[in-house]
Amino acid sequence: MSNLFVSEKLVLPNGKIIKNRFFKSAMSETMAKRDNSPNIMHVNLYSQWAKGGAGIVLTGNVMVDRTALGEPGNVVVEDERDMDMLKQWAKAGTANNTHLWMQINHPGKQSPKSISKHPVAPSAIPVGGSYGSAFYPPRTLTTEEVKGLIQRFVNTARIAKKAGFTGVQIHGAHGYLVNQFLSPAENHRTDQYGGTLENRMRFLVDIYQGMRKALSNNFPIGLKLNSSDFKEGGFSEEDSIEVVKKMAEIGIDLIEISGGSYENPKMSSGTGKGSDDVFFLEYAQKLKSLVDVPIVVTGGFRSLEIMEEALKNERTSMIGIARPLAMVPDIPNRIFQGRYETVKTQRLTTGFKTLDKKFGTAIGNSYYEQQMKRLAKGKQSKRTTNAWSPLLHTVMLHGPHVFMPRRSK
Ligand SMILES: Cc1cc2nc3c(=O)[nH]c(=O)nc-3n(C[C@H](O)[C@H](O)[C@H](O)COP(=O)(O)O)c2cc1C
């Protein structure tokens, strides 16, 4: 094993040992069929990531309610009907001493028209921005429903543990439901789940406390959190710091930092050309001086030099990577073996500026989804900058609602 910073072990506060500093971030695989069950494609894909050498591998977001999806093809875990396949998935993804954590999510109002006619949210505030027309306006959740959703998150986590996943991550970023509760712009509730920051945090804190009770003290529970929503009057960096401090105090095991939402997709802007271009590094460094919990930055890590610099300067505890690992699933091993060539994420184009501008997000996501499907079928990823194949691929697979905006990476 090399003497690189990326190859060092990480000990979580609960004593669990992570074999190295590579953290494969969540990428929604969109591989489930109509019944939203995991299948052999998930098993094959995660087997490759486990063999590829990362210390922690996150699943794509798994939904807690089949009536509320973020996109077609999401896996839903709301009961034990898929236990056999979940066990196979967990077994494949934990091979090679890999930690496999299930990311658990509810989209709230970010569930597109093609999927949800009646989305729910902390308050009945429609999604804004240029993508707003893709979503029906949400209705306000009752307090009883909020409590029911908390139980759903806890139940999904319980099933994940039972199936053999070695950790879970609460998706509190990118404008989804937990993030909606945290944001003063999205949450105008007057019950115990709205108003002060303490109240806006309650949904997240109750989910975490419920999971902790159900999963025991030494089962890793992580959180993906926005550094900010980058929206006037939204979840700010000051709010984010308070949430991090609270979650650290009550025992969260790891916090991954990202940012943005459908309205302002900051999470995928980093190109990795320099450390200034790896998003959220500065913010993460600030957090690291405030709390002892491992902080993981995701977004833009590409070159080994920048990864090493970030770890050496203690700006992040692990290196969060998503898109490059859909192209080359064994980046960690290649780095340890000294045969890594920087994997760049290129911009795809249809050749028409207006089309690129309008469908850029759908094209980008579809491209990486295609790559994950290739890997799941035992093929190699296929590099191209031609956007037509990913565009057609999604239309064929999911129908014309591909032209609805999707998550912003
Ligand atoms: C196809 C695709 C699906 C994604 N799905 C998720 C997801 O389910 N949950 C999540 O938190 N982030 C998701 N992301 C965002 C990534 O985890 C990551 O934050 C982002 O791609 C930036 O990291 P990168 O520059 O290393 O790709 C997704 C990104 C892509 C490209």
Coordinates of C-alpha atoms and ligand atoms in Angstrom, one line a residue:
M1 CA 0.0 0.0 0.0
S2 CA 1.3 3.5 -0.9
N3 CA 2.1 6.2 1.7
L4 CA -0.3 8.6 0.3
F5 CA -2.8 10.5 2.5
V6 CA -5.7 9.0 0.5
S7 CA -4.5 5.5 1.6
E8 CA -4.6 6.3 5.4
K9 CA -7.3 4.7 7.6
L10 CA -10.0 6.8 9.2
V11 CA -11.4 5.9 12.6
L12 CA -15.0 7.1 13.0
P13 CA -16.0 8.6 16.4
N14 CA -17.7 5.3 17.2
G15 CA -14.5 3.3 16.6
K16 CA -15.4 1.8 13.2
I17 CA -12.4 1.7 10.9
I18 CA -12.7 3.0 7.3
K19 CA -9.8 1.4 5.3
N20 CA -8.9 4.6 3.3
R21 CA -10.1 8.1 2.5
F22 CA -12.1 7.4 -0.7
F23 CA -15.8 8.1 -0.3
K24 CA -18.0 7.2 -3.3
S25 CA -20.8 9.7 -3.1
A26 CA -24.5 8.9 -3.9
M27 CA -25.5 8.6 -7.5
S28 CA -29.1 7.7 -8.2
E29 CA -28.8 4.6 -10.4
T30 CA -32.3 4.8 -11.8
M31 CA -32.1 1.1 -12.4
A32 CA -35.2 -0.1 -10.5
K33 CA -38.1 -1.3 -12.6
R34 CA -41.6 -0.2 -12.2
D35 CA -41.9 -1.9 -8.8
N36 CA -39.0 0.1 -7.4
S37 CA -37.2 -3.0 -6.2
P38 CA -33.4 -3.4 -6.3
N39 CA -32.2 -6.0 -8.8
I40 CA -29.2 -7.9 -10.1
M41 CA -28.0 -4.7 -11.8
H42 CA -27.5 -3.1 -8.4
V43 CA -25.6 -6.1 -7.2
N44 CA -23.3 -6.1 -10.2
L45 CA -22.6 -2.4 -10.1
Y46 CA -21.8 -2.3 -6.3
S47 CA -19.7 -5.3 -6.6
Q48 CA -17.5 -3.3 -9.0
W49 CA -17.3 -0.3 -6.7
A50 CA -16.5 -2.6 -3.7
K51 CA -13.7 -4.2 -5.7
G52 CA -12.6 -0.8 -6.9
G53 CA -11.1 0.1 -3.5
A54 CA -13.2 2.9 -1.9
G55 CA -13.4 3.0 1.9
I56 CA -17.0 4.0 1.9
V57 CA -19.5 3.5 -0.9
L58 CA -22.8 5.3 -0.7
T59 CA -25.9 4.0 -2.6
G60 CA -27.9 6.3 -4.8
N61 CA -30.8 7.8 -2.9
V62 CA -33.3 5.2 -1.7
M63 CA -36.8 6.5 -1.1
V64 CA -38.9 6.0 2.0
D65 CA -42.3 6.2 0.3
R66 CA -43.3 4.8 -3.1
T67 CA -45.8 7.5 -3.7
A68 CA -43.0 10.1 -3.5
L69 CA -40.1 9.5 -5.9
G70 CA -37.4 11.9 -7.0
E71 CA -37.2 10.3 -10.5
P72 CA -38.2 7.1 -12.3
G73 CA -36.2 4.1 -11.4
N74 CA -35.6 5.0 -7.7
V75 CA -35.3 2.1 -5.3
V76 CA -37.9 2.3 -2.6
V77 CA -37.5 0.5 0.8
E78 CA -40.6 0.9 3.0
D79 CA -41.0 -2.7 4.1
E80 CA -39.2 -6.0 3.9
R81 CA -40.6 -7.3 0.6
D82 CA -37.2 -7.1 -1.1
M83 CA -35.1 -8.4 1.8
D84 CA -33.5 -11.2 -0.3
M85 CA -32.3 -8.8 -3.0
L86 CA -31.2 -6.1 -0.5
K87 CA -29.1 -8.8 1.2
Q88 CA -27.4 -9.7 -2.1
W89 CA -26.8 -6.0 -2.8
A90 CA -25.3 -5.5 0.7
K91 CA -23.1 -8.6 0.3
A92 CA -21.7 -7.4 -3.0
G93 CA -21.1 -3.9 -1.9
T94 CA -19.4 -4.8 1.4
A95 CA -16.9 -7.2 -0.2
N96 CA -13.2 -6.3 0.1
N97 CA -13.8 -4.8 3.5
T98 CA -15.8 -1.9 2.0
H99 CA -18.4 0.1 4.0
L100 CA -21.7 0.3 2.1
W101 CA -24.0 3.0 3.4
M102 CA -27.6 3.4 2.1
Q103 CA -28.6 7.0 1.4
I104 CA -32.1 7.6 2.6
N105 CA -34.3 10.3 1.1
H106 CA -37.7 11.8 0.5
P107 CA -38.0 14.4 -2.3
G108 CA -40.8 16.5 -0.7
K109 CA -41.9 19.0 -3.4
Q110 CA -39.0 18.1 -5.7
S111 CA -41.0 15.2 -7.2
P112 CA -41.7 16.0 -10.9
K113 CA -45.1 16.3 -12.4
S114 CA -44.6 13.1 -14.4
I115 CA -44.4 11.2 -11.0
S116 CA -46.3 13.1 -8.4
K117 CA -49.6 14.9 -8.9
H118 CA -49.8 15.8 -5.2
P119 CA -46.3 16.5 -3.8
V120 CA -46.0 17.3 -0.2
A121 CA -43.7 19.8 1.6
P122 CA -43.3 21.6 5.0
S123 CA -45.2 24.5 3.5
A124 CA -47.3 25.0 0.3
I125 CA -44.5 26.9 -1.4
P126 CA -44.0 26.0 -5.1
V127 CA -40.5 25.2 -6.5
G128 CA -39.2 28.4 -7.9
G129 CA -36.6 29.2 -10.6
S130 CA -36.6 28.2 -14.2
Y131 CA -37.4 24.6 -13.4
G132 CA -40.5 25.4 -11.3
S133 CA -43.0 24.6 -14.0
A134 CA -41.9 20.9 -13.9
F135 CA -43.4 20.4 -10.4
Y136 CA -47.0 20.6 -9.2
P137 CA -47.3 23.0 -6.2
P138 CA -47.1 21.0 -3.0
R139 CA -49.5 20.9 -0.1
T140 CA -48.5 21.4 3.5
L141 CA -47.9 18.2 5.5
T142 CA -49.9 17.9 8.7
T143 CA -48.0 17.4 12.0
E144 CA -49.2 13.8 12.1
E145 CA -47.9 13.2 8.6
V146 CA -44.5 14.7 9.5
K147 CA -44.2 12.3 12.4
G148 CA -45.2 9.5 10.0
L149 CA -42.4 10.4 7.6
I150 CA -39.9 10.5 10.4
Q151 CA -40.9 6.9 11.2
R152 CA -40.5 6.0 7.5
F153 CA -36.9 7.2 7.5
V154 CA -36.2 5.2 10.7
N155 CA -37.9 2.1 9.3
T156 CA -35.9 2.2 6.0
A157 CA -32.7 2.5 8.0
R158 CA -33.7 -0.4 10.2
I159 CA -34.3 -2.6 7.1
A160 CA -30.9 -1.4 5.6
K161 CA -29.1 -2.6 8.7
K162 CA -31.0 -5.9 8.8
A163 CA -30.1 -6.5 5.2
G164 CA -26.3 -6.0 5.9
F165 CA -25.6 -2.4 4.9
T166 CA -22.9 -1.1 7.2
G167 CA -24.3 2.4 7.6
V168 CA -26.9 4.9 6.4
Q169 CA -26.8 8.5 5.3
I170 CA -29.7 10.9 5.8
H171 CA -30.0 13.1 2.6
G172 CA -30.3 16.6 4.0
A173 CA -29.0 18.4 0.9
H174 CA -30.0 19.4 -2.7
G175 CA -33.4 20.9 -1.9
Y176 CA -35.1 17.6 -0.9
L177 CA -37.5 17.2 2.0
V178 CA -35.0 17.4 5.0
N179 CA -33.4 20.4 3.3
Q180 CA -36.9 21.9 2.8
F181 CA -37.6 21.7 6.5
L182 CA -34.2 23.3 7.3
S183 CA -34.8 26.3 5.0
P184 CA -36.6 29.4 6.3
A185 CA -37.6 30.1 2.7
E186 CA -39.3 26.8 2.3
N187 CA -40.6 26.2 5.9
H188 CA -43.2 28.6 7.2
R189 CA -44.8 26.1 9.6
T190 CA -46.2 27.3 12.9
D191 CA -46.0 23.9 14.7
Q192 CA -42.9 22.4 16.5
Y193 CA -41.3 21.7 13.0
G194 CA -41.1 25.3 11.9
G195 CA -40.1 28.8 12.9
T196 CA -36.8 29.0 14.8
L197 CA -33.8 27.1 13.5
E198 CA -34.2 24.7 16.4
N199 CA -37.7 23.9 15.2
R200 CA -36.7 23.7 11.5
M201 CA -34.0 21.2 12.6
R202 CA -36.4 19.1 14.5
F203 CA -37.4 16.9 11.5
L204 CA -33.7 16.0 10.9
V205 CA -33.0 15.6 14.7
D206 CA -36.0 13.4 15.2
I207 CA -35.1 11.2 12.2
Y208 CA -31.5 10.9 13.6
Q209 CA -32.6 10.2 17.2
G210 CA -35.2 7.6 15.9
M211 CA -32.5 5.9 13.8
R212 CA -30.0 6.0 16.6
K213 CA -32.5 4.2 18.9
A214 CA -33.3 1.6 16.3
L215 CA -29.8 1.0 15.1
S216 CA -27.6 1.0 18.3
N217 CA -24.7 3.3 19.2
N218 CA -22.0 1.9 17.0
F219 CA -23.9 1.7 13.7
P220 CA -22.7 4.6 11.5
I221 CA -25.3 7.3 10.7
G222 CA -24.1 10.0 8.3
L223 CA -25.7 13.2 7.0
K224 CA -25.4 15.0 3.6
L225 CA -25.9 18.7 4.2
N226 CA -25.8 21.8 2.1
S227 CA -23.2 24.4 3.1
S228 CA -26.0 26.8 1.9
D229 CA -28.9 26.8 -0.5
F230 CA -27.4 29.8 -2.3
K231 CA -30.8 31.4 -2.2
E232 CA -31.8 34.7 -0.8
G233 CA -33.5 34.1 2.5
G234 CA -32.8 30.3 2.3
F235 CA -30.7 27.9 4.4
S236 CA -27.5 30.0 5.0
E237 CA -24.0 29.1 5.9
E238 CA -24.7 30.3 9.5
D239 CA -27.7 27.9 9.7
S240 CA -25.6 25.1 8.3
I241 CA -22.9 25.6 10.9
E242 CA -25.5 25.5 13.7
V243 CA -26.9 22.2 12.3
V244 CA -23.4 20.7 12.1
K245 CA -22.7 21.6 15.7
K246 CA -26.1 20.2 16.9
M247 CA -25.7 17.0 14.9
A248 CA -22.1 16.6 16.2
E249 CA -23.3 17.1 19.8
I250 CA -25.9 14.3 19.4
G251 CA -23.5 11.8 17.9
I252 CA -23.7 11.9 14.1
D253 CA -20.8 9.8 12.7
L254 CA -19.9 11.7 9.5
I255 CA -21.1 14.8 7.6
E256 CA -20.8 15.1 3.8
I257 CA -20.9 18.7 2.5
S258 CA -22.6 19.7 -0.7
G259 CA -24.8 22.6 -1.7
G260 CA -27.6 23.9 -3.9
S261 CA -31.0 22.6 -5.2
Y262 CA -33.0 22.4 -8.4
E263 CA -33.4 26.1 -8.2
N264 CA -29.7 26.7 -7.9
P265 CA -27.6 23.6 -8.8
K266 CA -24.2 24.4 -7.2
M267 CA -23.3 20.8 -6.3
S268 CA -21.9 19.9 -9.7
S269 CA -20.1 23.0 -10.7
G270 CA -16.6 22.0 -9.6
T271 CA -14.2 20.9 -12.4
G272 CA -11.3 20.0 -10.1
K273 CA -8.8 22.1 -12.0
G274 CA -7.5 23.5 -8.7
S275 CA -8.3 23.3 -5.0
D276 CA -10.3 26.5 -5.4
D277 CA -12.5 24.7 -7.9
V278 CA -13.3 21.8 -5.5
F279 CA -16.6 23.2 -4.1
F280 CA -17.1 23.7 -0.4
L281 CA -13.5 23.0 0.7
E282 CA -13.2 26.3 2.5
Y283 CA -16.5 25.8 4.3
A284 CA -15.5 22.3 5.3
Q285 CA -12.2 23.5 6.7
K286 CA -14.1 26.0 8.9
L287 CA -16.3 23.1 10.1
K288 CA -13.3 21.0 10.9
S289 CA -12.0 23.6 13.3
L290 CA -15.4 23.6 15.1
V291 CA -16.3 19.9 15.5
D292 CA -14.6 16.6 15.8
V293 CA -16.9 14.7 13.4
P294 CA -15.4 13.6 10.1
I295 CA -16.3 16.1 7.4
V296 CA -16.3 15.0 3.8
V297 CA -16.3 17.3 0.8
T298 CA -17.8 16.2 -2.5
G299 CA -17.8 17.9 -5.8
G300 CA -15.0 18.4 -8.3
F301 CA -12.2 16.1 -7.0
R302 CA -10.4 14.9 -10.1
S303 CA -6.6 15.0 -9.8
L304 CA -4.6 13.1 -7.1
E305 CA -2.6 16.2 -6.4
I306 CA -5.7 18.2 -5.3
M307 CA -7.0 15.2 -3.3
E308 CA -3.6 14.9 -1.4
E309 CA -3.4 18.7 -0.9
A310 CA -7.0 18.7 0.6
L311 CA -6.2 15.9 3.0
K312 CA -2.8 17.1 4.0
N313 CA -4.1 20.6 4.8
E314 CA -7.0 19.0 6.8
R315 CA -9.6 20.6 4.7
T316 CA -11.6 17.4 4.4
S317 CA -11.5 14.0 6.2
M318 CA -12.3 12.0 3.0
I319 CA -12.4 12.6 -0.7
G320 CA -16.0 12.5 -2.0
I321 CA -16.3 11.5 -5.6
A322 CA -19.3 10.8 -7.8
R323 CA -19.2 11.2 -11.6
P324 CA -15.6 10.0 -12.2
L325 CA -16.5 6.7 -10.4
A326 CA -19.3 6.1 -12.9
M327 CA -16.6 6.2 -15.6
V328 CA -13.8 4.4 -13.8
P329 CA -15.1 2.4 -10.8
D330 CA -11.6 1.5 -9.5
I331 CA -10.1 4.9 -9.2
P332 CA -8.9 4.2 -5.6
N333 CA -7.0 1.0 -6.7
R334 CA -5.5 2.7 -9.7
I335 CA -4.2 5.5 -7.4
F336 CA -2.8 3.0 -4.9
Q337 CA -1.1 1.1 -7.7
G338 CA 0.3 4.3 -9.2
R339 CA -1.6 3.9 -12.5
Y340 CA -4.2 6.7 -12.2
E341 CA -4.8 9.0 -15.1
T342 CA -7.0 11.9 -14.0
V343 CA -10.6 11.3 -15.0
K344 CA -12.1 14.5 -16.3
T345 CA -15.8 15.2 -16.5
Q346 CA -16.4 16.8 -19.9
R347 CA -19.4 18.8 -21.0
L348 CA -21.7 17.0 -23.5
T349 CA -23.2 18.8 -26.4
T350 CA -26.0 18.3 -29.0
G351 CA -24.3 20.8 -31.2
F352 CA -27.2 23.2 -30.6
K353 CA -26.6 25.8 -27.9
T354 CA -30.3 26.3 -27.0
L355 CA -30.9 22.5 -26.6
D356 CA -27.7 22.2 -24.5
K357 CA -28.9 25.0 -22.3
K358 CA -32.4 23.6 -21.9
F359 CA -31.6 20.0 -21.4
G360 CA -28.0 20.1 -20.1
T361 CA -28.9 18.7 -16.7
A362 CA -31.0 15.8 -18.1
I363 CA -28.3 15.1 -20.6
G364 CA -25.5 15.0 -18.0
N365 CA -27.4 12.8 -15.6
S366 CA -28.5 10.5 -18.3
Y367 CA -24.9 10.1 -19.5
Y368 CA -23.7 9.0 -16.1
E369 CA -26.8 6.8 -15.6
Q370 CA -25.9 5.1 -19.0
Q371 CA -22.3 4.6 -17.7
M372 CA -23.6 3.0 -14.5
K373 CA -25.8 0.7 -16.5
R374 CA -22.9 -0.3 -18.7
L375 CA -20.8 -1.2 -15.6
A376 CA -23.8 -3.1 -14.2
K377 CA -23.9 -5.2 -17.4
G378 CA -20.2 -5.9 -17.2
K379 CA -19.2 -3.5 -20.0
Q380 CA -16.7 -0.6 -19.8
S381 CA -17.8 3.0 -19.6
K382 CA -17.9 4.8 -23.0
R383 CA -16.5 8.3 -23.3
T384 CA -18.2 10.8 -25.6
T385 CA -19.0 14.5 -25.7
N386 CA -21.9 13.8 -28.0
A387 CA -25.2 14.4 -26.1
W388 CA -27.5 12.7 -28.5
S389 CA -27.0 9.1 -27.3
P390 CA -27.7 10.0 -23.6
L391 CA -30.7 12.0 -24.6
L392 CA -32.2 9.2 -26.7
H393 CA -31.4 6.7 -24.1
T394 CA -33.5 8.5 -21.5
V395 CA -36.3 9.1 -23.8
M396 CA -36.5 5.4 -24.7
L397 CA -36.2 4.4 -21.1
H398 CA -38.4 6.8 -19.3
G399 CA -40.6 8.4 -22.0
P400 CA -40.9 12.1 -22.9
H401 CA -40.9 13.3 -19.3
V402 CA -37.1 13.1 -19.6
F403 CA -37.5 16.7 -20.7
M404 CA -38.6 17.5 -17.2
P405 CA -35.7 18.9 -15.3
R406 CA -34.1 16.3 -13.0
R407 CA -31.8 16.5 -10.0
S408 CA -28.9 18.7 -10.7
K409 CA -26.2 16.1 -10.2
Ligands
LIG1 C1 -26.4 10.7 -12.2 C2 -26.2 11.4 -10.8 C3 -27.0 11.0 -9.8 C4 -26.9 11.6 -8.5 N1 -27.7 11.2 -7.5 C5 -27.5 11.7 -6.2 C6 -28.2 11.1 -5.1 O1 -29.0 10.2 -5.3 N2 -28.0 11.7 -3.9 C7 -27.1 12.7 -3.7 O2 -26.9 13.1 -2.6 N3 -26.3 13.2 -4.7 C8 -26.5 12.7 -6.0 N4 -25.7 13.2 -7.0 C9 -24.7 14.2 -6.7 C10 -23.3 13.6 -6.4 O3 -23.4 12.8 -5.2 C11 -22.3 14.7 -6.2 O4 -22.6 15.5 -5.1 C12 -22.1 15.5 -7.4 O5 -22.1 14.7 -8.6 C13 -20.7 16.3 -7.4 O6 -19.6 15.4 -7.2 P1 -18.6 15.0 -8.5 O7 -18.1 16.3 -9.0 O8 -17.6 14.2 -7.9 O9 -19.5 14.3 -9.5 C14 -25.9 12.6 -8.3 C15 -25.0 12.9 -9.3 C16 -25.2 12.3 -10.6 C17 -24.2 12.7 -11.7

